[in-house]
Tab-separated table of C-alpha atoms in Angstrom:
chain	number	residue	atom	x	y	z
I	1	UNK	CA	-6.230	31.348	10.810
I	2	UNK	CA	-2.968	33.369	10.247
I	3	UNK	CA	-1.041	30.111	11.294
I	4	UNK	CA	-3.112	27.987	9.156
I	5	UNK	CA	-2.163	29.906	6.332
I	6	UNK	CA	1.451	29.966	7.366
I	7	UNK	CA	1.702	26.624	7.638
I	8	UNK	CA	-0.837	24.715	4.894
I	9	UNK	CA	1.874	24.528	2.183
I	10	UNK	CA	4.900	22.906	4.092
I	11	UNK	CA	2.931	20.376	5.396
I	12	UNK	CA	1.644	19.641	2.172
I	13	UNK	CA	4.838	19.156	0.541
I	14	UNK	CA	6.074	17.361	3.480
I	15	UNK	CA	3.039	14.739	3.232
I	16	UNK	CA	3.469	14.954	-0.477
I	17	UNK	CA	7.753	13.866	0.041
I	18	UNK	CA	6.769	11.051	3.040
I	19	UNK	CA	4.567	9.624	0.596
I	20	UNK	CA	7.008	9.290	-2.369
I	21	UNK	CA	9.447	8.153	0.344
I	22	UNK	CA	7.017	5.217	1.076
I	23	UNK	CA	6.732	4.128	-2.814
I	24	UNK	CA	10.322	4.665	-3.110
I	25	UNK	CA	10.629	2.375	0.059
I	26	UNK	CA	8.128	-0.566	-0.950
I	27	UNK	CA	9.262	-0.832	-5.156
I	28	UNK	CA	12.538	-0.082	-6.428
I	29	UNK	CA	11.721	2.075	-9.364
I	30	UNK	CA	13.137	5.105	-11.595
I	31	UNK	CA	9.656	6.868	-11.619
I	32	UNK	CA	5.919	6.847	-10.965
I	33	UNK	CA	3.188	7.789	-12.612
I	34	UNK	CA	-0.363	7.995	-10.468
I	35	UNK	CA	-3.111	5.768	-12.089
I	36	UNK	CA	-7.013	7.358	-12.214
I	37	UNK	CA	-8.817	5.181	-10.211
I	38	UNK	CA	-11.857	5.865	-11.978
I	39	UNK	CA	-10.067	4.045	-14.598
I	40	UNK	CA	-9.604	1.377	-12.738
I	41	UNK	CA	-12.516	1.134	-10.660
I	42	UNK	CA	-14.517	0.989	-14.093
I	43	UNK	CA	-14.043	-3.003	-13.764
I	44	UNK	CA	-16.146	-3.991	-10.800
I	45	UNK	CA	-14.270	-7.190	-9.688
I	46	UNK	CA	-12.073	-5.665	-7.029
I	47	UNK	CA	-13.310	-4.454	-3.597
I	48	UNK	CA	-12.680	-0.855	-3.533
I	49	UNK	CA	-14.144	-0.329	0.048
I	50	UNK	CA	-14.034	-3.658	1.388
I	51	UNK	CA	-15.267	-3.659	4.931
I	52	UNK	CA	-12.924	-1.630	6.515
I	53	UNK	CA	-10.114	-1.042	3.507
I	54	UNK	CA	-10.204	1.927	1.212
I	55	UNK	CA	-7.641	2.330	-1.544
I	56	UNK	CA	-6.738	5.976	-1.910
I	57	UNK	CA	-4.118	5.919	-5.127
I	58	UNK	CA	-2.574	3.188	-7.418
I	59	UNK	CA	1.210	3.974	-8.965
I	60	UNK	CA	2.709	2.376	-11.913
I	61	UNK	CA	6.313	2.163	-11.760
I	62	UNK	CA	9.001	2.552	-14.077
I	63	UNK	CA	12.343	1.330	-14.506
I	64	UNK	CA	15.348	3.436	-15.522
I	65	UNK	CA	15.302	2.312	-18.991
I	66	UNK	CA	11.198	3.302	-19.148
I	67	UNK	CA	9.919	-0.490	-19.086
I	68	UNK	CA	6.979	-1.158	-16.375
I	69	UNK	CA	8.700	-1.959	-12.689
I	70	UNK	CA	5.640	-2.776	-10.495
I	71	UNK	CA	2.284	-1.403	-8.908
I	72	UNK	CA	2.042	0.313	-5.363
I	73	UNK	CA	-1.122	0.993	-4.191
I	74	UNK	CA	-1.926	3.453	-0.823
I	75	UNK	CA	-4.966	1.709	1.021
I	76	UNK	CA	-6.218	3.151	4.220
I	77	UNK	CA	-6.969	-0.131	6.684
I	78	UNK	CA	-9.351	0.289	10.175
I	79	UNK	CA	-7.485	-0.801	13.341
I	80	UNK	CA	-8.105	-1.016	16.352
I	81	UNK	CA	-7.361	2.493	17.433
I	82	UNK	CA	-8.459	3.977	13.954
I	83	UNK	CA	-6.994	4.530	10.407
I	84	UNK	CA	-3.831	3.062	9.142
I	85	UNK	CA	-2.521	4.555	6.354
I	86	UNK	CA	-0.890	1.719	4.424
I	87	UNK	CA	1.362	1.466	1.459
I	88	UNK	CA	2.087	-1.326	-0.490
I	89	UNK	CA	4.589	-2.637	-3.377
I	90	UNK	CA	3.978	-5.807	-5.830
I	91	UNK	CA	6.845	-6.063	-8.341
I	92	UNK	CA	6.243	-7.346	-11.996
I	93	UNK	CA	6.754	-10.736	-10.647
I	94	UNK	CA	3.607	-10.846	-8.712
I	95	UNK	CA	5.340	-10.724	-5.622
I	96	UNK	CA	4.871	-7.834	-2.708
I	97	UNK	CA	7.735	-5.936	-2.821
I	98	UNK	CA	7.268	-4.026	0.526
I	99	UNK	CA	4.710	-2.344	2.847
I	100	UNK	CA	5.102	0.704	5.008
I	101	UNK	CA	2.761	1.532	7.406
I	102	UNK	CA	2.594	5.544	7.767
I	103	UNK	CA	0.168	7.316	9.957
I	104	UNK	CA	-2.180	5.361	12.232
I	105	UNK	CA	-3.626	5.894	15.940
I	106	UNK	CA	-3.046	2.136	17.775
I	107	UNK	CA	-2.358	1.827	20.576
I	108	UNK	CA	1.410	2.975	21.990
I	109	UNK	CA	3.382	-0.664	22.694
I	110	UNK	CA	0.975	-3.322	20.804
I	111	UNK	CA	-1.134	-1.823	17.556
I	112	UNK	CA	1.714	0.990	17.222
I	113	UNK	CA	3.671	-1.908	16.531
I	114	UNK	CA	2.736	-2.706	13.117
I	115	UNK	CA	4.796	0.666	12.099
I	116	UNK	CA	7.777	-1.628	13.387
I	117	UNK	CA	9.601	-3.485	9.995
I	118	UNK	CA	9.648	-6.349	12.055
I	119	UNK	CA	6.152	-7.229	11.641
I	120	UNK	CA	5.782	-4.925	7.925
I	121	UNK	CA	8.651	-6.678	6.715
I	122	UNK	CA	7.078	-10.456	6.745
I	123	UNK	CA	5.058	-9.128	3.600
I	124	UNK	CA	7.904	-8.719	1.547
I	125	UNK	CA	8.716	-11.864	-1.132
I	126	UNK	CA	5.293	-13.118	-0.401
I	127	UNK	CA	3.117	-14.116	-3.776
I	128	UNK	CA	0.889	-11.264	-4.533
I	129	UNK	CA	-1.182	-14.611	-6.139
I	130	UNK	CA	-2.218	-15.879	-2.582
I	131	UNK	CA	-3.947	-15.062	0.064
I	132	UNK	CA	-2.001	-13.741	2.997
I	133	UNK	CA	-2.997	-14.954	6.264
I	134	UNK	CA	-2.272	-14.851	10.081
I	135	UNK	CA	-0.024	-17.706	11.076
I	136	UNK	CA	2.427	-19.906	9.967
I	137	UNK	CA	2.561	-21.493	6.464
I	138	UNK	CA	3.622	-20.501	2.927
I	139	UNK	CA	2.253	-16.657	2.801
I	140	UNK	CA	1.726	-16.254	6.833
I	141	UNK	CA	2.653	-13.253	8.779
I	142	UNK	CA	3.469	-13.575	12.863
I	143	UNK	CA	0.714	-11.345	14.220
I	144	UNK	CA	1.858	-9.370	17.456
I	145	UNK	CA	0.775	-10.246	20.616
I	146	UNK	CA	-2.035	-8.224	22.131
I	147	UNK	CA	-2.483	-6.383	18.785
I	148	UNK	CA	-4.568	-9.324	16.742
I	149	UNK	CA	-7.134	-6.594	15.401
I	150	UNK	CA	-4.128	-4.656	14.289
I	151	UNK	CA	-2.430	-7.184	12.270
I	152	UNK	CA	-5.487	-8.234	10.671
I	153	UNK	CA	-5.946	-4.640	9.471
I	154	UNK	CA	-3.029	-4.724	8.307
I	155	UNK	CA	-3.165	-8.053	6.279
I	156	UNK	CA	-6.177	-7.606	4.910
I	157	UNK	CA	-5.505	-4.230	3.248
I	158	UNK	CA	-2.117	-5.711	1.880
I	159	UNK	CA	-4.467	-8.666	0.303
I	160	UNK	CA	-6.652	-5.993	-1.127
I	161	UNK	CA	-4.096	-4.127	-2.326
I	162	UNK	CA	-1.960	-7.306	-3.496
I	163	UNK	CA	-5.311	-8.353	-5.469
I	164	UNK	CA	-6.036	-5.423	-7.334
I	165	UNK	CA	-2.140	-5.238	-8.445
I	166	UNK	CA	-1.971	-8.337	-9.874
I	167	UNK	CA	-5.644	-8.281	-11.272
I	168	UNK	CA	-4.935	-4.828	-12.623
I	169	UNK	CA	-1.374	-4.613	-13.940
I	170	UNK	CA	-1.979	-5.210	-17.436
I	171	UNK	CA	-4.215	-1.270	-17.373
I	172	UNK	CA	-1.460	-0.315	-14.763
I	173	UNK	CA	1.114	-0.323	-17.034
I	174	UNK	CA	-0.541	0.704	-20.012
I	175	UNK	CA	-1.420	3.878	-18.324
I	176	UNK	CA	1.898	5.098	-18.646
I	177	UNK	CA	1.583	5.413	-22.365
């Protein structure tokens, strides 16, 4: 108990700095301001717990000189070995930005892999618009090799949370005001 105690608020604010880290990481912004998804979820058309995807926050961005920069949203995916904690960046042009993948439990050598930018890093410059997909084409990721359940987890919660950016970033960026 004593250690719990000890120990609660560091890892706290070092869960709290990882995660601006991985906002900072996906969308090139000045600031961001956390979006009440009650507010958003008040419009029904987006999937909040699709299947196996939950989003957990939605961020508006800001640019230095205050004008809107983007939309990242944290979604939490189901792999193979469990939760992935994924985040994801769609710029004002529509387009994903970035994803990080941050915690997760696949498996060491093949699911792990998705935390590898060489598979996160297809997403970026990809239309937020369109569907993302496994396999080649216009918005197609390479999915790795003995990891298939992995990288679908992964590209559906970047569709999800590609979706609900470009659906929502007219309320995203008015929250800021």
């Amino acid at each position: 108990g004593l250690t719990n105690a000890v120990t609660k608020d560091p890892i706290q604010e070092q869960e709290l700095a990882a995660a601006e880290a991985a906002r900072r990481e996906v969308l090139t912004a000045d600031s961001f301001y956390e979006v009440p998804l009650d507010t958003l979820k008040a419009d029904s058309s987006i999937q909040w717990a699709a299947g196996n995807d939950t989003v957990t926050a939605v961020y508006g961005a800001k640019a230095a000189d205050g004008s809107f920069a983007g939309t990242v949203v944290e979604i939490t995916g189901k792999g193979y070995g469990g939760s992935i904690a994924i985040t994801v960046g769609v710029d004002l042009h529509k387009q994903v930005s970035g994803v990080k993948i941050g915690t997760h439990s696949e498996t060491p050598g093949l699911g792990a892999k998705t935390a590898n930018p060489d598979f996160y890093g297809q997403y970026a410059g990809m239309d937020a618009q369109k569907e993302i997909a496994i396999g080649a084409g216009e918005n197609g990721v390479v999915a790795i090799s003995g990891a298939t359940v992995s990288s679908k987890a992964v590209t559906s919660a970047v569709n999800i949370a590609a979706t609900l950016a470009v659906e929502y970033q007219t309320v995203i960026e008015e929250a800021a005001q």
